[in-house]
Short mmCIF file of C-alpha atoms in Angstrom, two decimals:
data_model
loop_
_atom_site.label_atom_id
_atom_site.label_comp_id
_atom_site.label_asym_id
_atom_site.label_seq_id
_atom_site.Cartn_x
_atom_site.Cartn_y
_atom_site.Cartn_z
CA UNK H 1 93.62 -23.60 244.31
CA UNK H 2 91.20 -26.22 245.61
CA UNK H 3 91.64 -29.81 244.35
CA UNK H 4 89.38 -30.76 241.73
CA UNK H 5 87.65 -34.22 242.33
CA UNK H 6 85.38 -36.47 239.92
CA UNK H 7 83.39 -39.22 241.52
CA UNK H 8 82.62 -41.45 238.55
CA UNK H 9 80.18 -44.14 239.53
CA UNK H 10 77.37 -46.15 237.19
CA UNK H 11 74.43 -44.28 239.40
CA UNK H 12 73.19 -42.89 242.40
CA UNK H 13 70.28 -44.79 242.74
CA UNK H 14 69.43 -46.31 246.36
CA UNK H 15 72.39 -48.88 247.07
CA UNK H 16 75.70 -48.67 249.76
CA UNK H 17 77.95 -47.03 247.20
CA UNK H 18 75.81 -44.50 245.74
CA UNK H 19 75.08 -43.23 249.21
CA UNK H 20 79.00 -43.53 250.07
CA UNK H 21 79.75 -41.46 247.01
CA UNK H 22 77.24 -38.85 248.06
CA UNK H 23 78.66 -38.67 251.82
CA UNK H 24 81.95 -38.20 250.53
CA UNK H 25 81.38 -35.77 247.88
CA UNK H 26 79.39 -33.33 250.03
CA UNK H 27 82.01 -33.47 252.40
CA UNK H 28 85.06 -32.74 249.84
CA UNK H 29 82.82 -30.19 248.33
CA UNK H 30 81.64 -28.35 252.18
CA UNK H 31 85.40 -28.17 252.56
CA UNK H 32 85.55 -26.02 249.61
CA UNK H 33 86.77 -28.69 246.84
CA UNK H 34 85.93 -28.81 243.67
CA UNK H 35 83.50 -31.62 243.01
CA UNK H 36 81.90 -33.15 240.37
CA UNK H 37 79.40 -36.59 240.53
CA UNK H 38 79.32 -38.26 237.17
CA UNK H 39 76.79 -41.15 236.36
CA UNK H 40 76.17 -43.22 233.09
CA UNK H 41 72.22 -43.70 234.11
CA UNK H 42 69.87 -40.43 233.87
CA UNK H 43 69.83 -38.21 236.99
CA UNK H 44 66.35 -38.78 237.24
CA UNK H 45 66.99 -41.69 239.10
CA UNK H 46 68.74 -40.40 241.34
CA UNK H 47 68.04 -41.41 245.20
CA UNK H 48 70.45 -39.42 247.16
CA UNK H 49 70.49 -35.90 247.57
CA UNK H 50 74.13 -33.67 247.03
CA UNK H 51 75.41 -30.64 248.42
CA UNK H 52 74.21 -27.60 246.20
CA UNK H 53 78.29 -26.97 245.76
CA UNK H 54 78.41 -30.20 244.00
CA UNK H 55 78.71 -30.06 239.99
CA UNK H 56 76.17 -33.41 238.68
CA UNK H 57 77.03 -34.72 235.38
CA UNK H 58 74.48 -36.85 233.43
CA UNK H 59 76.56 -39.04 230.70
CA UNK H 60 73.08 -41.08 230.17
CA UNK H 61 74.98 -44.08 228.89
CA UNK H 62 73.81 -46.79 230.65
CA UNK H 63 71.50 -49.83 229.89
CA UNK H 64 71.64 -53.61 228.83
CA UNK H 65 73.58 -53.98 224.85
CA UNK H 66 72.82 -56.65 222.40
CA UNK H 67 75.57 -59.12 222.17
CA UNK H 68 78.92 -58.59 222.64
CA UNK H 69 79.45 -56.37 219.19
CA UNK H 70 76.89 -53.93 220.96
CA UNK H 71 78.12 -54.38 224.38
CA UNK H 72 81.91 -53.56 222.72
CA UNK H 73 80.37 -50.33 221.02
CA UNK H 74 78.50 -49.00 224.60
CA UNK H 75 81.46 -49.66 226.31
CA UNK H 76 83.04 -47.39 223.66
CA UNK H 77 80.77 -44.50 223.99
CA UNK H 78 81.00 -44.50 227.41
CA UNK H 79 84.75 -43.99 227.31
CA UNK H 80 84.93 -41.61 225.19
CA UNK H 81 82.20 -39.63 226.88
CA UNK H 82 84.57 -40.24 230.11
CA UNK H 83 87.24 -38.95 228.21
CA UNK H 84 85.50 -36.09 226.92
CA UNK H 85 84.29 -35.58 230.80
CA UNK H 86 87.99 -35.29 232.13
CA UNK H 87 88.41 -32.77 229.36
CA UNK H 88 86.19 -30.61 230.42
CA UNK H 89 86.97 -30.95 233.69
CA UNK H 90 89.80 -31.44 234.40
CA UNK H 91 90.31 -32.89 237.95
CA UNK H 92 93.21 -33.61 239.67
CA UNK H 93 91.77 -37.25 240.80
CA UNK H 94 88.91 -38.97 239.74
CA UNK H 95 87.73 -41.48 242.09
CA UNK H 96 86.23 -44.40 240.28
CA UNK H 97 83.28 -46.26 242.46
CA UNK H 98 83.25 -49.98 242.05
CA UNK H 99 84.75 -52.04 239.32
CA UNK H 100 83.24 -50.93 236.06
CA UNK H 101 83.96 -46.57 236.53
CA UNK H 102 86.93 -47.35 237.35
CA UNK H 103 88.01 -49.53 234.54
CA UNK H 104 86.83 -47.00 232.45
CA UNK H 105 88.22 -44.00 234.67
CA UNK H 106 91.96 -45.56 234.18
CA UNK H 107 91.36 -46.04 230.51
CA UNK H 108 89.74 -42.53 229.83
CA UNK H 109 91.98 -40.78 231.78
CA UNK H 110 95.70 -42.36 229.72
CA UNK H 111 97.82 -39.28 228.75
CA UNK H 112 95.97 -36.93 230.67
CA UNK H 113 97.21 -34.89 233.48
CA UNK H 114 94.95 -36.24 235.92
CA UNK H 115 95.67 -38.99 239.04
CA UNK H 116 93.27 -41.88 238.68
CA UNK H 117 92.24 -43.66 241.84
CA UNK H 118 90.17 -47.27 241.76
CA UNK H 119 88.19 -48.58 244.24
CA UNK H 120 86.53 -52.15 245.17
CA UNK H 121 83.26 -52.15 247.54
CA UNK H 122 83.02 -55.82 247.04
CA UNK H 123 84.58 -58.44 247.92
CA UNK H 124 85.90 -59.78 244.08
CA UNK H 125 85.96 -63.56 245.04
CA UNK H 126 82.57 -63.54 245.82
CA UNK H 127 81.14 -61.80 243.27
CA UNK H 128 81.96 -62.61 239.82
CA UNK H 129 81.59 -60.53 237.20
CA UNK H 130 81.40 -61.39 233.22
CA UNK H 131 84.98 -62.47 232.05
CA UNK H 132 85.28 -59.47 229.86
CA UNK H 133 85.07 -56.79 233.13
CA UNK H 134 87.17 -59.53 235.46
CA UNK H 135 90.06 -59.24 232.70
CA UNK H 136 90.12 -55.80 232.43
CA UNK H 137 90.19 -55.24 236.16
CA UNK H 138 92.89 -57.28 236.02
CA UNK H 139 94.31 -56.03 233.17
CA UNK H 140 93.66 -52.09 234.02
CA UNK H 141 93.91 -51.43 238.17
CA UNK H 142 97.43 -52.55 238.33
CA UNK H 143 98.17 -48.96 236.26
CA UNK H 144 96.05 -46.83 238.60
CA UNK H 145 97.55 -44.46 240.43
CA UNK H 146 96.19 -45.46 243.52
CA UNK H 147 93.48 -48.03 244.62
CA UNK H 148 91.18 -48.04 247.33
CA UNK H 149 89.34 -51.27 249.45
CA UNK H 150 87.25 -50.99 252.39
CA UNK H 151 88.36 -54.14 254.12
CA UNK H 152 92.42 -55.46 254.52
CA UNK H 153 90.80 -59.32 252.97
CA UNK H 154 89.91 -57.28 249.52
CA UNK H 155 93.17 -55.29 249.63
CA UNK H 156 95.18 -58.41 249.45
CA UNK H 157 92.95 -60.18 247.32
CA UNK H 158 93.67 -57.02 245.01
CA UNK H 159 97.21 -56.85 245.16
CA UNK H 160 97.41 -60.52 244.86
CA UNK H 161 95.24 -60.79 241.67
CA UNK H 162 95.56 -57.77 239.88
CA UNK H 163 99.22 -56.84 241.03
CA UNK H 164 98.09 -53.62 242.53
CA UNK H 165 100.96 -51.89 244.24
CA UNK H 166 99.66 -48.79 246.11
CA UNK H 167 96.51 -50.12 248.03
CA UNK H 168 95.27 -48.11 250.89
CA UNK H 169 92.64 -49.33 253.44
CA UNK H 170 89.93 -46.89 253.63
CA UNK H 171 86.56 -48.11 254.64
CA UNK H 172 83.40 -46.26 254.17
CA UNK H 173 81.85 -43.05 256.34
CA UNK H 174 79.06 -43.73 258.47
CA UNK H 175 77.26 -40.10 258.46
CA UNK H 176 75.31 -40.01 261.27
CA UNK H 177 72.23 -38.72 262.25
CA UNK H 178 71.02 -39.59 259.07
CA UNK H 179 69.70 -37.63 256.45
CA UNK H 180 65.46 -37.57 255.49
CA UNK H 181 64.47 -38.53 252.22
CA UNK H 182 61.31 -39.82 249.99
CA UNK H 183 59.09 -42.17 250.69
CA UNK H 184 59.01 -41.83 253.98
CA UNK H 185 57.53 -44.52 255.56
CA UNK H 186 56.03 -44.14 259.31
CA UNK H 187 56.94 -46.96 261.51
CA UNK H 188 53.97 -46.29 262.85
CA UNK H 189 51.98 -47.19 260.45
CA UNK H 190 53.71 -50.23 259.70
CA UNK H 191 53.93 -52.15 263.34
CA UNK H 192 51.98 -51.25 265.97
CA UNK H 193 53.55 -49.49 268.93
CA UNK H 194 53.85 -52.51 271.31
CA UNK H 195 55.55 -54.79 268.73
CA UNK H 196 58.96 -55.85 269.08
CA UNK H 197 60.76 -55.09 266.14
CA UNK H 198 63.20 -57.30 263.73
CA UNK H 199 64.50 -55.40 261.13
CA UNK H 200 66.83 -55.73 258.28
CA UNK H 201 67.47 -53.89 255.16
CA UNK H 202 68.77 -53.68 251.95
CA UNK H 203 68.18 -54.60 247.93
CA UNK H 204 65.90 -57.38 247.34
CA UNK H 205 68.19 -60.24 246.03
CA UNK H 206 69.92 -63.14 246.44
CA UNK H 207 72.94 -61.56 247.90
CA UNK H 208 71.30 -60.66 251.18
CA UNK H 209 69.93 -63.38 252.06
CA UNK H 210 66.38 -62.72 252.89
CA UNK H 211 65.33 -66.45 251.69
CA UNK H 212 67.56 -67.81 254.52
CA UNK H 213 66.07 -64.99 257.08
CA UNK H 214 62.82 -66.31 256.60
CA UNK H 215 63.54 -70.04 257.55
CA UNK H 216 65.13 -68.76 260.37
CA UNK H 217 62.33 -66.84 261.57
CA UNK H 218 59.84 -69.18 260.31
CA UNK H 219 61.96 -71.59 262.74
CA UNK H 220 61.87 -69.28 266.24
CA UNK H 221 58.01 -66.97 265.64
CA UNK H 222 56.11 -68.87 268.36
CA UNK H 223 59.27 -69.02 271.31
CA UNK H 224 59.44 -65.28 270.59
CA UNK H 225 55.74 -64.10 271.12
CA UNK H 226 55.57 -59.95 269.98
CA UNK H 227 57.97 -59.69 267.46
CA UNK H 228 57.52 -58.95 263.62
CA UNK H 229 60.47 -59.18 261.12
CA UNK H 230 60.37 -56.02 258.84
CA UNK H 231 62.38 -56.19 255.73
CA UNK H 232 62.63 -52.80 254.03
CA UNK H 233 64.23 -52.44 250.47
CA UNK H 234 63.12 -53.21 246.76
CA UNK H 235 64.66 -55.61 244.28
CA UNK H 236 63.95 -58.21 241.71
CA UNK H 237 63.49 -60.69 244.54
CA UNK H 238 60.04 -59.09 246.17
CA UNK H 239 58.06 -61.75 244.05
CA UNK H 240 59.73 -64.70 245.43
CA UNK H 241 60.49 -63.79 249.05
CA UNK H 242 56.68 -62.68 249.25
CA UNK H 243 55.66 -66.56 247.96
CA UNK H 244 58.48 -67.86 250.64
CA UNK H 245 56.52 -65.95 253.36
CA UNK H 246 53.03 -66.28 251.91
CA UNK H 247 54.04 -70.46 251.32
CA UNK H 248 55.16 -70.72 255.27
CA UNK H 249 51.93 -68.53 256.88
CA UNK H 250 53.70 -65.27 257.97
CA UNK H 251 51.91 -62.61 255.86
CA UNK H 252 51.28 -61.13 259.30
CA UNK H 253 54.76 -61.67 260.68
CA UNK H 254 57.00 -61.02 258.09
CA UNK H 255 56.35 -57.66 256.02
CA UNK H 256 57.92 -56.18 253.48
CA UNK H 257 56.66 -52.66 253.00
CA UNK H 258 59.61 -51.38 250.69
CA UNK H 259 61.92 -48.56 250.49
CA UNK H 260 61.77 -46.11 253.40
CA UNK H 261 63.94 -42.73 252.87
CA UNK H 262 63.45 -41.86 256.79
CA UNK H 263 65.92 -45.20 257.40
CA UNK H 264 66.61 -43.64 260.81
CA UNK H 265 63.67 -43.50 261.78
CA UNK H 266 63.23 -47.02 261.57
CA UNK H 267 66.81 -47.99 263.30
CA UNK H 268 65.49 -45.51 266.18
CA UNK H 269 62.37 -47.78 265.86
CA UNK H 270 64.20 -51.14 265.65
CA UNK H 271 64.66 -53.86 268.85
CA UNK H 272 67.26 -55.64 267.05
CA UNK H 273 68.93 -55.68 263.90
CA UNK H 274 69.90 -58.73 261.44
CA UNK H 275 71.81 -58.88 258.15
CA UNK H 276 71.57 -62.68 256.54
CA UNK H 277 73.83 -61.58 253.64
CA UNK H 278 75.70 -64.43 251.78
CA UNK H 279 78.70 -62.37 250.96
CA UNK H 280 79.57 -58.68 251.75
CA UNK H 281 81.93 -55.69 250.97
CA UNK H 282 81.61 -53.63 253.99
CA UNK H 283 77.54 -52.97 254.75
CA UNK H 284 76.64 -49.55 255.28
CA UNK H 285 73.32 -50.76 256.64
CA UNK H 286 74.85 -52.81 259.55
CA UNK H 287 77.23 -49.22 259.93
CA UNK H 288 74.55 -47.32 260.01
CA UNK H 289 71.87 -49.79 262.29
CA UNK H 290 74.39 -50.42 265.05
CA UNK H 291 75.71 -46.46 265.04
CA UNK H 292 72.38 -45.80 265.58
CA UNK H 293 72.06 -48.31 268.58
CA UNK H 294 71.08 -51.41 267.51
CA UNK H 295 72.33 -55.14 268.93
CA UNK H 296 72.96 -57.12 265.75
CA UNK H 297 73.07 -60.52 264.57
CA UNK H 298 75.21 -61.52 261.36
CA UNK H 299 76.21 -63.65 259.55
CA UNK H 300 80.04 -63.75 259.47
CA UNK H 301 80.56 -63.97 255.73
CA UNK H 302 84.03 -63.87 254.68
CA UNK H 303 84.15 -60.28 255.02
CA UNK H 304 82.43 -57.16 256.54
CA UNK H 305 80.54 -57.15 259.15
CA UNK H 306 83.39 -59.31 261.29
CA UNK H 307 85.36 -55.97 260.58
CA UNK H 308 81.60 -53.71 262.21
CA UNK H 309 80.57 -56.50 265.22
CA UNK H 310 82.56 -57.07 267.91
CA UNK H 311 80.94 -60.48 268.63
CA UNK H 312 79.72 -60.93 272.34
CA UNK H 313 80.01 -57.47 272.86
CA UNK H 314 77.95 -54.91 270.50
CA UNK H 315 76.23 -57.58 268.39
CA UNK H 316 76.69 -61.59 267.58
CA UNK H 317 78.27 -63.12 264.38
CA UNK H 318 77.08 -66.36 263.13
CA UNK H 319 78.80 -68.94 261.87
CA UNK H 320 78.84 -70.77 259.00
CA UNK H 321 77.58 -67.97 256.31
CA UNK H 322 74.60 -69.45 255.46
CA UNK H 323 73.47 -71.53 258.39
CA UNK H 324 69.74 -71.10 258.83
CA UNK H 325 69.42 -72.67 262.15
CA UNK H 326 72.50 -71.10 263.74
CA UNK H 327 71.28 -67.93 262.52
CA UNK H 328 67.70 -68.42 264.42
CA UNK H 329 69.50 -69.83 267.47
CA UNK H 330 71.00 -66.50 267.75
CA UNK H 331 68.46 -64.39 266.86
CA UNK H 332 66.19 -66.22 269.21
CA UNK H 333 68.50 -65.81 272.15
CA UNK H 334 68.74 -62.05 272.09
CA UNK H 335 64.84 -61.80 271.25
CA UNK H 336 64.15 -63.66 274.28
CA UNK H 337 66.65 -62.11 276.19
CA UNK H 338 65.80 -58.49 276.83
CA UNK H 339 68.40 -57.16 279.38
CA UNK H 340 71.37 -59.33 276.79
CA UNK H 341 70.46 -56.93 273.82
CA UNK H 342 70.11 -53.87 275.89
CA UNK H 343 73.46 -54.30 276.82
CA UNK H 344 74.41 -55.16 273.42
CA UNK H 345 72.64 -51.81 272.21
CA UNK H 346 74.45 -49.79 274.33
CA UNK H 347 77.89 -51.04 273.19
CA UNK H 348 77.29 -50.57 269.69
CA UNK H 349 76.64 -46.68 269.13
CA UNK H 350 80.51 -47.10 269.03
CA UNK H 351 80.52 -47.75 265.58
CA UNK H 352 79.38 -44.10 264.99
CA UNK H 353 82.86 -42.80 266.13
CA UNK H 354 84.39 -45.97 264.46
CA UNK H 355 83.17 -45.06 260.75
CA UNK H 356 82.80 -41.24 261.87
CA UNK H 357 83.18 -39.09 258.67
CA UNK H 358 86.02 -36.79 260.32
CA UNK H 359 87.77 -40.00 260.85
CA UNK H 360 87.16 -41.88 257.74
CA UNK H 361 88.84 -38.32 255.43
CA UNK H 362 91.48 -38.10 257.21
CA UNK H 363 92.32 -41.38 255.36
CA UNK H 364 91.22 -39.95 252.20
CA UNK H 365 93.59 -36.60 252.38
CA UNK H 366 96.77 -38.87 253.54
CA UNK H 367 96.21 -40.78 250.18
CA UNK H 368 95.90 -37.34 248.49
CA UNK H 369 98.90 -36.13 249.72
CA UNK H 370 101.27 -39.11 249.26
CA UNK H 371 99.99 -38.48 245.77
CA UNK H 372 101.26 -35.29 245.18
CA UNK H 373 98.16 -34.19 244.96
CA UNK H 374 97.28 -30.04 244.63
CA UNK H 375 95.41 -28.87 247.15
CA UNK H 376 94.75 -31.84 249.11
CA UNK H 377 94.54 -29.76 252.05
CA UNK H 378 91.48 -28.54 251.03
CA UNK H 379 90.06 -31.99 251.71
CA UNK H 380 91.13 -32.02 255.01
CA UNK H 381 88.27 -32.21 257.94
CA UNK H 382 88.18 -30.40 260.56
CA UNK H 383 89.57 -32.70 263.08
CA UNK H 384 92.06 -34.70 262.96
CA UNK H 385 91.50 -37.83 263.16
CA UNK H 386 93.37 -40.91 265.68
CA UNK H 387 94.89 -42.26 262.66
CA UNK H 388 97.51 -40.61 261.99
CA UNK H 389 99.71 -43.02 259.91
CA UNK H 390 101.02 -42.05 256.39
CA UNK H 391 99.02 -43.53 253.32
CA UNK H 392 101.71 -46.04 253.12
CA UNK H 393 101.24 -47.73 256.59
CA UNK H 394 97.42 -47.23 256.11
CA UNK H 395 97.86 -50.07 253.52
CA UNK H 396 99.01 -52.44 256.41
CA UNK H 397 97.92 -51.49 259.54
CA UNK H 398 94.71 -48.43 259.26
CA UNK H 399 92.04 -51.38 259.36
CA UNK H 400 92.94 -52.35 262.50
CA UNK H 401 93.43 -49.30 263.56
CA UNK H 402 90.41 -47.83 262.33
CA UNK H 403 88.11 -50.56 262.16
CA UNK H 404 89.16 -52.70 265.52
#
């Protein structure tokens, strides 16, 4: 019998974990597992695109609750629609995406016959939560049967703080060439086709950094004539990143055209890529840029991308987090430096075979089997992949391994 697998995550809206969970659901479910997606917001906003194979369930629970008497009712409902969703169901594992689902996935699935597994795509220290969720992930991941985090920093952090005893490694998939979707958004029509491109990515907030990206580029625009910074992604922050750039006189320099579904197309595009993020998990878009080809400057927050750049060879990381005119310094010297980032390029398509897919579930099925799980051969790829550890060494050792 194939293994049955629920992915339980809070949406699948545009962000790095929605698009992980849809990478590694239409995998599981092309190599004939049984696979179910389960969301508490509507389906209707849903960004990423799954395999036909894959079951979608729309619990429609989410949204913002009136003080903590309504907030303590929500949460109710949406365990015991979780509970009524393993049910129904009934997996062999669900797979809980980030902190919430899987507080929720541990507590809906007690006395069940079902494995629970929890992951982290964060790095906890540096981003809080209310006390309520930070007590029960303390409180709850400890009794899940396994529990996933993408970097060996988070893993101990876990296992320090929340007394987690089976913690595997596993980072994310980097599925490669990348997958078309709406709005598409023409480079073309964006930059012209003698501009030297800039780009970064993500969600429009405080996390990433943008403010910071702007004083830096703000700082090197006129000793590196031709280039335009492109920042493409939506978020609460659009208002006052476009008053930082309006306020500094780079309306025509800095642009911020929002979300693009043809991403690829604009790493193809790109001359060098830059991610200004104050704190990280492990950044798909930095995956994804420099498996695509791109040189790229970070900075080297206290996790992530140190664990994607191999600094002075495929990209550069900048230190301290946060530095505004080290971060220019650097991004100046590779702007100005053509042959330097070529180079750089060329090194850092590696991270496609790094973060490959075939690679990256091989991970997945050793954790299945040291579980006991049924059918966990169903999730196997392929290929095998170089890492051939068991799940218990992968907790130790298959991030540097895998990742260096």
């Amino acid at each position: 019998m194939p293994m049955k697998i629920v992915l339980l995550n809070h949406s699948m809206r545009c962000g790095g974990a929605e698009r992980v969970t849809a990478n590694l659901a239409n995998n599981w479910a092309e190599r004939g597992c049984d696979v179910t997606v389960a969301t508490f917001v509507s389906s209707d906003a849903d960004f990423y695109k799954l395999d036909s194979r894959v079951a979608r369930v729309d619990l429609a629970l989410a949204g913002a609750s009136s003080g903590v008497l309504g907030g303590m009712l929500a949460n109710v409902r949406r365990l015991a629609a979780v509970r009524r969703l393993f049910k129904d169901r009934r997996p062999d594992v669900v797979i809980g995406v980030m902190t919430a689902p899987s507080v929720l996935g541990i507590l809906g699935g007690i006395g069940l016959r079902l494995k629970v597994i929890a992951t982290e795509h964060n790095h906890p220290p540096m981003l809080r939560m209310n006390a309520v969720w930070e007590t029960l992930r303390r409180l709850t991941f400890r009794h899940a049967d396994a529990v996933v985090a993408l970097t060996a920093e988070t893993g101990a952090w876990l296992a320090h703080h929340c007394r987690c005893r089976n913690v595997s490694i596993i980072p994310n998939p980097v599925a490669l060439p990348m997958e078309v979707m709406e709005p598409r958004l023409a480079p073309a029509e964006t930059i012209s086709a003698d501009t030297r491109l800039l780009l970064a990515v993500g969600r429009l907030a405080p996390q990433k950094g943008f403010d910071l990206l702007i004083q830096a580029f703000e700082k090197i625009h006129e000793r590196g004539p031709g280039w335009k910074l492109v920042i493409l992604g939506e978020g609460d922050a659009r208002g006052t990143l476009q008053s930082a750039i309006a306020e500094r006189g780079l309306d025509d320099l800095v642009l911020m055209p929002g979300r693009a579904g043809n991403i690829g197309e604009w790493y193809g595009r790109a001359d060098l890529y830059v991610m200004s993020s104050r704190f990280e998990g492990l950044p798909m878009t930095l995956m994804e840029a420099m498996g695509s080809g791109c040189a790229a400057v970070s900075f080297d927050c206290d996790v992530g991308p140190r664990d994607i750049i191999r600094d002075g060879v495929d990209g550069v990381l900048v230190s301290p987090a946060g530095d505004v005119g080290a971060l220019a310094d650097a991004l100046l010297k590779l702007m100005v430096d053509h042959r330097e980032r070529e180079r750089m390029a060329s090194m850092a398509n590696g991270v496609a075979a790094k973060f490959a897919p075939s690679r990256i579930l091989s991970l997945w099925e050793q954790l299945f089997l040291s579980m006991g799980l049924s059918g966990a051969d169903h999730a196997r790829p392929p290929q095998r992949a170089a890492c051939e550890t068991d799940s218990r060494a992968a907790e130790h050792s298959c991030d540097k391994a895998t990742l260096r």
